[in-house]
XYZ file of C-alpha atoms in Angstrom:
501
model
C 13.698 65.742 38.469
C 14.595 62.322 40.155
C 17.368 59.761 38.629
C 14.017 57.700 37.452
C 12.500 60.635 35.525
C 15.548 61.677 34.009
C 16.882 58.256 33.073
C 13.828 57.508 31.614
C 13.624 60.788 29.292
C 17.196 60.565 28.285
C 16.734 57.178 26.981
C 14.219 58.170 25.269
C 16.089 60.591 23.700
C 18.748 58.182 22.508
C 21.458 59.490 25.166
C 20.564 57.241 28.332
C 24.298 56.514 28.043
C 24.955 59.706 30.010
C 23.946 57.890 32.925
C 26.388 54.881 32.455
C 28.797 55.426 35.487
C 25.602 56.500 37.878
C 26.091 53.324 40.268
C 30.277 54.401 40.887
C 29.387 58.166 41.939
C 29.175 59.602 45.157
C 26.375 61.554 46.491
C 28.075 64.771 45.419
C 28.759 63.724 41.758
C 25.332 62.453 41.190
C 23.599 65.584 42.354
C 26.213 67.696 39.994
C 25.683 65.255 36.485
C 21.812 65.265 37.382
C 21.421 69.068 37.766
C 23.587 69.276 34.179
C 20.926 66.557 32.909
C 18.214 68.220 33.946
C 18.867 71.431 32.766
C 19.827 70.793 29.186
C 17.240 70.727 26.507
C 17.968 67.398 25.052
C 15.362 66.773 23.219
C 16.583 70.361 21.387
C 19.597 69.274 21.251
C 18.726 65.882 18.754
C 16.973 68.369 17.118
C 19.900 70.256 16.280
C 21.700 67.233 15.468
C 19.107 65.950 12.786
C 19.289 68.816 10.919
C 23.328 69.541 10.789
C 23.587 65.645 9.818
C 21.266 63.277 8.200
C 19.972 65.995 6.084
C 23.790 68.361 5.637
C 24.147 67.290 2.226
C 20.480 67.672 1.323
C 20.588 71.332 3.250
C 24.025 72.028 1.914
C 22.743 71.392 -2.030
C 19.453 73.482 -1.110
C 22.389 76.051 0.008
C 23.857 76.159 -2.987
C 20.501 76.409 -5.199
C 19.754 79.477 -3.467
C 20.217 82.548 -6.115
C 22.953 85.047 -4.323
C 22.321 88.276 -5.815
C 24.319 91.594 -4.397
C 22.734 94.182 -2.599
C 20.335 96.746 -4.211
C 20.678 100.353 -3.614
C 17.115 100.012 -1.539
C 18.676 98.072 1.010
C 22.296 99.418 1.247
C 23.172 102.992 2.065
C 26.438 104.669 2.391
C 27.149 107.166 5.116
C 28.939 108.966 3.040
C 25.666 109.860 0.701
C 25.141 112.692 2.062
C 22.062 111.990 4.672
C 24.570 111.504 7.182
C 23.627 114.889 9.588
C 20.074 113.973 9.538
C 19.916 110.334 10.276
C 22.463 111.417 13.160
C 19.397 114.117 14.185
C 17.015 110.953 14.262
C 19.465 108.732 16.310
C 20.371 111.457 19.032
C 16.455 112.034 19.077
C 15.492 108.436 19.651
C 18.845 108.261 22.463
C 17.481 111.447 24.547
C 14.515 109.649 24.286
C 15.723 106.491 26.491
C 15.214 104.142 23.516
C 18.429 103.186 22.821
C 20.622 100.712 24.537
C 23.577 98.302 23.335
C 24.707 94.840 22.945
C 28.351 93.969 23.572
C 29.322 90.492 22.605
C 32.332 89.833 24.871
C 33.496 86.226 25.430
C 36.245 85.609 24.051
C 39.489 85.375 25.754
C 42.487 87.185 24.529
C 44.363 83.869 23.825
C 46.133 84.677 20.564
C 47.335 87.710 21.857
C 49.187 85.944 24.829
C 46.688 86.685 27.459
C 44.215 84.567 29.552
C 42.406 87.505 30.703
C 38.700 88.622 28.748
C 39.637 90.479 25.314
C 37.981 93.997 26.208
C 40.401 94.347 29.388
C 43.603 94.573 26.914
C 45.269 97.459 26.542
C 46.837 98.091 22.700
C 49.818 100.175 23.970
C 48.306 103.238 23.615
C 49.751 105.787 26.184
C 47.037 106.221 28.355
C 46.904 102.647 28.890
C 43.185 102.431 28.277
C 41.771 99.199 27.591
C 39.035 98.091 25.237
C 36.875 97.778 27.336
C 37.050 101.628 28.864
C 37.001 103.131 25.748
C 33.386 101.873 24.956
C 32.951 102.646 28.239
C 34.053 106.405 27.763
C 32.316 106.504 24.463
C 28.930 105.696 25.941
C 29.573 108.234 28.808
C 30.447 111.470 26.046
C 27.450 110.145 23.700
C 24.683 110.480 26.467
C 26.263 113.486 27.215
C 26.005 115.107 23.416
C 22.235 114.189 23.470
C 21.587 116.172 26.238
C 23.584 119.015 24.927
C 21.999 118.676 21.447
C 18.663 117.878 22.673
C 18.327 120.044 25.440
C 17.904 117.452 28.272
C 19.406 117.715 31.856
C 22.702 116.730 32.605
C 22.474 113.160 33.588
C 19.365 112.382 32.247
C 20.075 110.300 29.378
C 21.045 106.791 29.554
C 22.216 104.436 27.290
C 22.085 100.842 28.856
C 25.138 98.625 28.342
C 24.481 94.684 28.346
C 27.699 93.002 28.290
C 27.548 88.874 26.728
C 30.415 87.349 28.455
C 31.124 83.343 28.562
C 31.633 81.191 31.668
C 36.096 81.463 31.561
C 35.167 85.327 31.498
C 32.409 86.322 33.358
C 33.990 86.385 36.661
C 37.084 88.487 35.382
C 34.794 90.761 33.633
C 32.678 91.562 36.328
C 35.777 92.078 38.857
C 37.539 94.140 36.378
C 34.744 96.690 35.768
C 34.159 96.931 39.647
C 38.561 97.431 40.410
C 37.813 100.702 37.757
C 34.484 101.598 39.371
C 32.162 101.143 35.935
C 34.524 103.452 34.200
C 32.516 106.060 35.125
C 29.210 104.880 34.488
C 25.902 104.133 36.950
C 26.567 100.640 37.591
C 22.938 99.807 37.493
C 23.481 100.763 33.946
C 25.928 97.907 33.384
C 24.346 94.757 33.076
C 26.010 91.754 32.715
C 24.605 88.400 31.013
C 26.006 85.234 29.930
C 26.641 83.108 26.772
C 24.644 79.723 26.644
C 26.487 76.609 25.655
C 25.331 73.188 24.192
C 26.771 69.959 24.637
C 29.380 68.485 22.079
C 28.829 65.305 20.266
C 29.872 62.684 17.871
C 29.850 62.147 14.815
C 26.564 60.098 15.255
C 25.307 62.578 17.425
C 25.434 61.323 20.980
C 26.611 63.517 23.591
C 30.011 63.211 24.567
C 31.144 62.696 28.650
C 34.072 64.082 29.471
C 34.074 62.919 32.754
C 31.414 59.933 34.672
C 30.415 62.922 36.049
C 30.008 65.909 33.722
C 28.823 66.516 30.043
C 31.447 67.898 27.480
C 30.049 71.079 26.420
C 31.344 74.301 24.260
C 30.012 77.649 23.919
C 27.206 78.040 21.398
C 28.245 80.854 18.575
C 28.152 84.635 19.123
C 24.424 84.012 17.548
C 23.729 82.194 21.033
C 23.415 85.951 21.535
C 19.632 85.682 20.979
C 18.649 82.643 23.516
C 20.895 84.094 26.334
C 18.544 87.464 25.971
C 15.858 84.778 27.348
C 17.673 83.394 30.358
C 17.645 84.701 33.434
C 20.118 87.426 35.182
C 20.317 85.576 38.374
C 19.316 82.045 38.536
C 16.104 81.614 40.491
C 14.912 84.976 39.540
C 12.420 85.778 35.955
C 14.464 88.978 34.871
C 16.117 88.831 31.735
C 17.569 91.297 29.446
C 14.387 91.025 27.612
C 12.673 92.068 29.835
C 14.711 94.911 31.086
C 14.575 96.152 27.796
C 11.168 96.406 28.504
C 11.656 97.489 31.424
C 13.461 100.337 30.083
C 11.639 101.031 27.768
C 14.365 100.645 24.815
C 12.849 100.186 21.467
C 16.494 99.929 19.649
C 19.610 97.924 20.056
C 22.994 98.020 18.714
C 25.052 95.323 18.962
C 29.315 94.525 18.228
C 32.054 92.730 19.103
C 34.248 93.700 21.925
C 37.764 93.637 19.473
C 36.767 96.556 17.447
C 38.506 99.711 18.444
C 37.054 101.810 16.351
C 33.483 101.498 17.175
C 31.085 103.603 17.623
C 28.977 102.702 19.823
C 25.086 103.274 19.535
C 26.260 105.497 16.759
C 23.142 108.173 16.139
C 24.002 108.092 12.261
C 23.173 104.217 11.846
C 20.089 104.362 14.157
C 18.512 107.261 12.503
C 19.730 105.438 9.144
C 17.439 102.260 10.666
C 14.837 104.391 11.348
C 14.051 106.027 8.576
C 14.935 102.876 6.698
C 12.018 101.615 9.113
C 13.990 98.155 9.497
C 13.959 95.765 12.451
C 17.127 94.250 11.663
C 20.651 95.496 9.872
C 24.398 95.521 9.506
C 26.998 98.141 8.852
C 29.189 96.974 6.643
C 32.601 98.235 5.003
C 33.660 97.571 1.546
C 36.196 94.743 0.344
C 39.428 95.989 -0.100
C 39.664 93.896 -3.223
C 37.865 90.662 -4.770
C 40.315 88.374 -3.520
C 40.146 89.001 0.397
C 38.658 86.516 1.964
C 35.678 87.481 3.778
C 32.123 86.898 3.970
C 29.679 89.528 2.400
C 26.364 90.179 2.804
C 24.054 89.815 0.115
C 20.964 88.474 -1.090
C 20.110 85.031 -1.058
C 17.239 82.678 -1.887
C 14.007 84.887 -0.269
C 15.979 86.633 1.710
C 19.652 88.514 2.726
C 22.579 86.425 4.025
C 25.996 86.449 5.167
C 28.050 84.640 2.056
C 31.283 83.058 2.588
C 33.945 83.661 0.409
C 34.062 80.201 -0.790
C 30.425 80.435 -1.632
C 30.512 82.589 -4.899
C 33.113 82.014 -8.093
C 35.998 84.070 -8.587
C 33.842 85.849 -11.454
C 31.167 86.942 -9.047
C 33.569 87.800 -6.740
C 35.386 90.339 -9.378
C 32.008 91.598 -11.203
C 31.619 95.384 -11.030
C 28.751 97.894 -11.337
C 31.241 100.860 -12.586
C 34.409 101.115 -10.558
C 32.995 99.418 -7.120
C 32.196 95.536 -6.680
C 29.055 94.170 -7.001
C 29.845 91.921 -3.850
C 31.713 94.121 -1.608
C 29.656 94.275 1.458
C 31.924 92.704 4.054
C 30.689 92.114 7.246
C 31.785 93.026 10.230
C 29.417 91.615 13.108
C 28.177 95.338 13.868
C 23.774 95.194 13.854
C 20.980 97.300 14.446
C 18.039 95.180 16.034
C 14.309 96.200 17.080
C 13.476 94.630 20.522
C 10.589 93.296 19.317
C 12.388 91.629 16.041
C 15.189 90.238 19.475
C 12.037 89.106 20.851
C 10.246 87.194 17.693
C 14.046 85.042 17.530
C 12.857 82.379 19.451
C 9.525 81.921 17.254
C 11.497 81.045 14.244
C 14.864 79.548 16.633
C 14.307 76.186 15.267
C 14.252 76.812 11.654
C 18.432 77.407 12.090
C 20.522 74.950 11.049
C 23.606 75.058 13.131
C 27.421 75.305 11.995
C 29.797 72.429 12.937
C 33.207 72.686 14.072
C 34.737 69.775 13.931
C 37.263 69.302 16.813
C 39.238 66.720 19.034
C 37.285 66.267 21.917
C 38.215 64.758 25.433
C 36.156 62.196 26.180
C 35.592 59.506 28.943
C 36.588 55.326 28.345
C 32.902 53.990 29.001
C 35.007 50.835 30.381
C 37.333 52.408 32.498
C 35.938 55.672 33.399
C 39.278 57.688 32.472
C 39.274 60.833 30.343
C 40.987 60.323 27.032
C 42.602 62.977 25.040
C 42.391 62.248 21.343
C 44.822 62.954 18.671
C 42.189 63.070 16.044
C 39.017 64.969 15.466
C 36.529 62.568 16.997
C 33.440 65.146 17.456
C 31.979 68.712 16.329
C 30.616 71.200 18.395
C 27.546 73.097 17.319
C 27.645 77.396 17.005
C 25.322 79.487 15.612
C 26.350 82.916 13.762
C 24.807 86.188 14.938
C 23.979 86.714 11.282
C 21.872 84.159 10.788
C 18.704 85.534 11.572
C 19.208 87.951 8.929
C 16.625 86.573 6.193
C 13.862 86.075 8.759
C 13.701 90.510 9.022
C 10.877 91.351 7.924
C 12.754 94.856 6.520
C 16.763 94.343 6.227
C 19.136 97.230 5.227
C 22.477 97.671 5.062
C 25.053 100.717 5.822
C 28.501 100.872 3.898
C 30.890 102.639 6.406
C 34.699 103.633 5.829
C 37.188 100.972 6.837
C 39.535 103.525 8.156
C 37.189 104.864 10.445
C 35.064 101.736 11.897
C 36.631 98.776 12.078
C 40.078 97.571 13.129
C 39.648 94.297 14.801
C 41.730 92.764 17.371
C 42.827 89.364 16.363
C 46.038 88.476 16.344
C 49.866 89.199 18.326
C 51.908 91.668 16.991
C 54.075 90.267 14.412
C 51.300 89.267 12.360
C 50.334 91.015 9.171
C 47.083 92.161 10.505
C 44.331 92.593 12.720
C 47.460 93.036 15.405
C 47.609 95.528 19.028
C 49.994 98.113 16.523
C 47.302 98.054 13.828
C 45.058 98.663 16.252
C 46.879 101.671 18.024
C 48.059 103.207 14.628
C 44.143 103.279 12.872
C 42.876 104.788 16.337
C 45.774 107.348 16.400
C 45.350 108.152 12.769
C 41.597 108.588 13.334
C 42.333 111.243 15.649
C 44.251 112.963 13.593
C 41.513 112.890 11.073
C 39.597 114.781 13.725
C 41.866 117.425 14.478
C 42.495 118.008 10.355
C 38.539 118.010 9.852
C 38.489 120.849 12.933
C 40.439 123.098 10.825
C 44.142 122.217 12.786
C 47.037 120.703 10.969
C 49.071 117.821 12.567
C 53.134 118.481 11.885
C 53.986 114.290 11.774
C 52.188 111.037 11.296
C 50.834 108.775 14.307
C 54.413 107.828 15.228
C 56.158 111.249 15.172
C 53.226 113.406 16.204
C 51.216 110.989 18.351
C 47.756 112.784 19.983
C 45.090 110.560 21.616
C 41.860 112.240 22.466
C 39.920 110.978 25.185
C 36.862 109.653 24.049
C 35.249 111.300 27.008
C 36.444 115.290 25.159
C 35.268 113.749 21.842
C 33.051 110.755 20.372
C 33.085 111.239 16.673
C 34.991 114.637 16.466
C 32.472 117.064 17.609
C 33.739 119.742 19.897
C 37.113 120.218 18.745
C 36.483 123.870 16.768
C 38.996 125.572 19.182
C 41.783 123.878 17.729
C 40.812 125.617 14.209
C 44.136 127.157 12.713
C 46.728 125.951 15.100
C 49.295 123.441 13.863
C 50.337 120.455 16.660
C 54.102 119.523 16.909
C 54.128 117.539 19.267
C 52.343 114.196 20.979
C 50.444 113.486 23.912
C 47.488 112.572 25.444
C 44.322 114.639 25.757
C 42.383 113.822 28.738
C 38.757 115.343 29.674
C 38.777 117.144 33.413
C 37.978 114.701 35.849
C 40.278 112.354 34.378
C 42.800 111.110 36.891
C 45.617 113.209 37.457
C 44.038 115.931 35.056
C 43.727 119.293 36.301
C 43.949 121.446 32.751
C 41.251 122.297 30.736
C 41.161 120.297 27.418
C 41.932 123.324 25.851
C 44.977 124.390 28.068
C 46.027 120.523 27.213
C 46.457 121.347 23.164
C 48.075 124.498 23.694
C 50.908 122.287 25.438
C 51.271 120.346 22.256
C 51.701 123.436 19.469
C-alpha cells in the first residue's frame, strides 16, 4: 500500500499522526514504519479501544450485575471420583488415534528469576539438569509410547504434535535451543513453532503511541492472543497455519498450558477422555483453593455463561461459603484447557465481542516536536491483553476437572528466596511426586526429597505406570533414574534402582 493509501486510511482512522515525521526519514525508515502501518489492523485496533474506554464503566457495572454462581456438580468433576481409569482408556484411545496434539504457551522470559533466556530452557536444580522445556519434551515422547503399548499400535506410530507459542524476545532462542538438544528426542517435523501477535500501545485517549519517527510502540497481546496467532501464518508469505495443520493432521483435540508448570501432564489421557465423555468443546482443570483468603481467580459461573472470577470480584462471604467441608468457590485456575479444533476455529467468529484488559504502564514515547524518545516517569498509556480464559462463556458445553495441587501444578514464578512459586518449590513438589510413585508401586522411600532424593526420568515413567518391579524394596539412597538411551546410560532402569537400595 503506497504512503497516499495509507495516509489516507490512517487519518481516517483518527491516527494519521503516525505519519508526522514522514518528510525527515530516509528511504530505509519509510519503507520499515510503512510495512508496520500497513500490516496492523487499525481500524481493529479503535475498535478495541472503544470498548475498553468510553464504555469501561458502563461494561464494568454490566460486570458486576452479572450473577456469579459456583460450579455445579454437572460441569465440574474430580479425578479423584473414581472414573479416573476409564476416561484415561478414552484419552489413550483418541491419542493412538492421531487426534490429539498440544498447545504450549511459551513467551515469557525468565526475568524474575534472573535470566534473559525463554522460561522453558531453565533448569530448577534438579540433578539431571533438565530443563522445562525437556521434560515436556520427554513426557510427550513416554506418552506416545504408552498408547502404543496399551493400544497395540507399532512402535513409532503415534504422534502427538507439539505447537510451541513463543513471543518475538524468544522465538529465536527457542528455536536454537531445541535444535543445540536435537528436539529432545522428538521428530522435529513434530515440533512446530508459532508466534504471539502483538497490538500497538496507546494513550489514554486512545491514539497509538510512536516510540520512535520511525516505529510504532507495541506490546504483546495476552496469552489469549493464543487464539488469533492459530490464524497467522508459519512462514510469512506462505497460507499454513497451525489451523490448518491441525487439519492437516487430522487432530480433533487440543490441550493447552503454560510453559512454568512442572508438574504437567501433558495431553494427559484422564482429562481428554474426561472432555470426551463430558462431550465439551472447551474446559479447564482446575485445583482447589487452599483456603478462602488466597488470592486467586476461580472459575465459576457468571451471567449466561462460566468465567474466570478475580478474587476481588466476590465478598469475603462468598469467598468463605461452604457446601459441607469444601468451598463453594474453590475452583482456582490454573491456565491448563481442553479445546475442540473446531471450537479454536469458531474464536474468531465471536473475536470481537471481547473486551480487552488494560495494563496501565509508562510508556516511551517520541517528542512530536523534536523527534526524541522520551522515557516517562509516570504511567502515560495502557497496553491492551487478552486472557486465554476469556472465551470460556462462548462454549457451547464447558466443564471443569478438580485435580490435586500436589500433583499438577507448581508454577515457576519467582527467585528463590521468595515464599513461593520459587526453582526449590519447584524441585521439591517434582521430587516428592516421585516419591509418590515409587510408594503407590508398592516400594518404600527411607528419607524425604532432601535426604533420599530419586528423580525418574519422565522418559521410564509419565504418570507412574511401569514401576511394579520396585514392589517391596525399600530405597536408601538418591539418584537419578535415567531410561536407556539416555546419555551416558548404559544400565537397565531396573539395574539403576537396585543401585539405590
Amino acid at each position: 500500500m503506497s504512503y497516499e493509501t495509507t495516509l489516507k486510511r490512517y487519518e481516517a482512522a483518527g491516527q494519521g499522526h503516525l505519519l508526522h515525521f514522514w518528510p525527515t526519514l530516509d528511504e530505509q525508515k519509510r519503507k520499515s514504519l510503512l510495512t508496520q502501518l500497513n500490516n496492523l489492523d487499525i481500524e481493529r485496533v479503535n475498535r478495541i479501544f472503544e470498548k475498553v474506554n468510553p464504555k469501561a464503566k458502563k461494561s464494568a457495572a454490566a460486570h458486576e450485575e452479572e450473577v456469579v454462581e459456583p460450579l455445579s456438580d454437572e460441569v465440574a468433576g474430580s479425578v479423584t471420583g473414581g472414573d479416573a481409569e476409564k476416561w484415561r482408556s478414552i484419552g489413550l484411545e483418541a491419542i493412538a488415534a492421531g487426534q490429539v496434539g498440544v498447545l504450549l504457551m511459551a513467551g515469557g522470559q525468565g526475568t524474575r528469576l534472573g535470566s534473559s533466556a525463554p522460561k522453558g530452557c531453565y533448569d530448577i536444580g534438579l540433578d539431571s539438569h533438565k530443563s522445562l522445556f525437556q521434560f515436556q519434551a520427554e513426557r510427550i515422547s513416554r506418552l506416545q509410547q504408552v498408547a502404543e503399548q496399551e493400544m497395540q499400535k507399532k512402535p513409532g506410530s503415534v504422534i502427538i504434535p507439539w505447537y510451541i507459542m513463543t513471543s518475538g524476545p524468544t522465538r529465536g532462542p527457542t528455536v536454537a535451543y531445541f535444535e543445540e538438544h536435537a528436539f529432545f528426542g522428538l521428530n522435529k517435523n513434530n515440533v512446530i513453532f508459532f508466534e504471539q501477535g502483538t497490538l500497538p500501545c496507546l494513550t489514554t485517549e486512545g491514539k497509538v503511541i510512536l516510540d520512535t519517527p520511525s516505529s510504532v510502540a507495541v506490546a504483546p497481546d495476552g496469552n489469549g492472543g493464543l487464539y488469533a496467532a492459530l490464524r497467522q501464518p508459519l512462514v510469512s508469505g506462505k497460507p499454513d497455519t497451525v489451523l490448518s495443520d491441525l487439519d492437516r493432521r487430522g487432530i480433533l483435540y487440543v490441550h493447552a498450558y503454560c510453559v512454568d508448570n512442572c508438574l504437567v501432564k501433558i495431553a494427559d489421557p484422564i482429562f481428554t477422555g474426561y472432555c470426551l465423555q463430558k462431550h465439551a468443546d472447551c474446559a479447564a482443570k482446575a485445583v482447589t483453593k487452599t483456603d478462602p483468603t488466597e488470592n486467586v481467580g476461580v472459575i465459576a459461573h457468571r451471567g449466561d455463561g462460566y468465567g474466570v472470577v478475580e478474587y476481588s470480584e466476590i465478598s469475603d462471604e462468598m469467598r468463605r461459603a461452604k457446601t459441607g467441608d469444601k468451598l463453594k468457590f474453590r475452583h482456582a485456575n490454573i491456565v491448563n484447557h481442553f479445546y475442540t479444533t473446531e471450537f479454536l476455529r469458531k474464536v474468531e467468529s465471536f473475536e470481537n465481542d471481547f473486551v480487552y484488559h488494560i495494563a496501565n504502564k509508562k510508556i516511551p514515547f517520541v517528542d512530536m516536536e523534536t523527534g526524541k524518545t522520551v522515557k516517562p516517569d509516570q504511567i502515560n498509556g495502557m497496553k491492551l491483553e487478552m486472557f486465554v480464559f476469556d472465551v470460556f462463556p462462548k462454549a457451547e458445553k464447558f466443564a471443569v476437572m478438580e485435580v490435586p495441587r500436589e500433583e499438577e501444578f507448581s508454577p515457576l514464578k519467582n527467585a528463590n528466596g521468595a515464599k513461593t512459586d520459587t526453582p526449590d518449590t519447584s524441585k521439591q513438589h517434582l521430587l516428592e511426586q516421585h516419591r509418590r510413585f515409587l510408594e503407590r508401586a508398592g516400594a518404600t522411600v527411607a528419607g524425604d526429597y532432601k535426604t533420599v532424593p530419586i528423580e525418574i526420568s519422565p522418559l521410564v515413567s509419565y504418570s507412574g505406570e511401569g514401576l511394579e518391579f520396585v514392589k517391596g524394596k525399600t530405597f536408601t539412597k538418591g539418584g537419578v533414574i535415567s531410561a536407556v538411551g539416555e546419555p551416558g546410560v548404559t544400565r537397565s532402569v531396573q539395574e539403576q534402582f537396585e543401585a539405590l537400595v
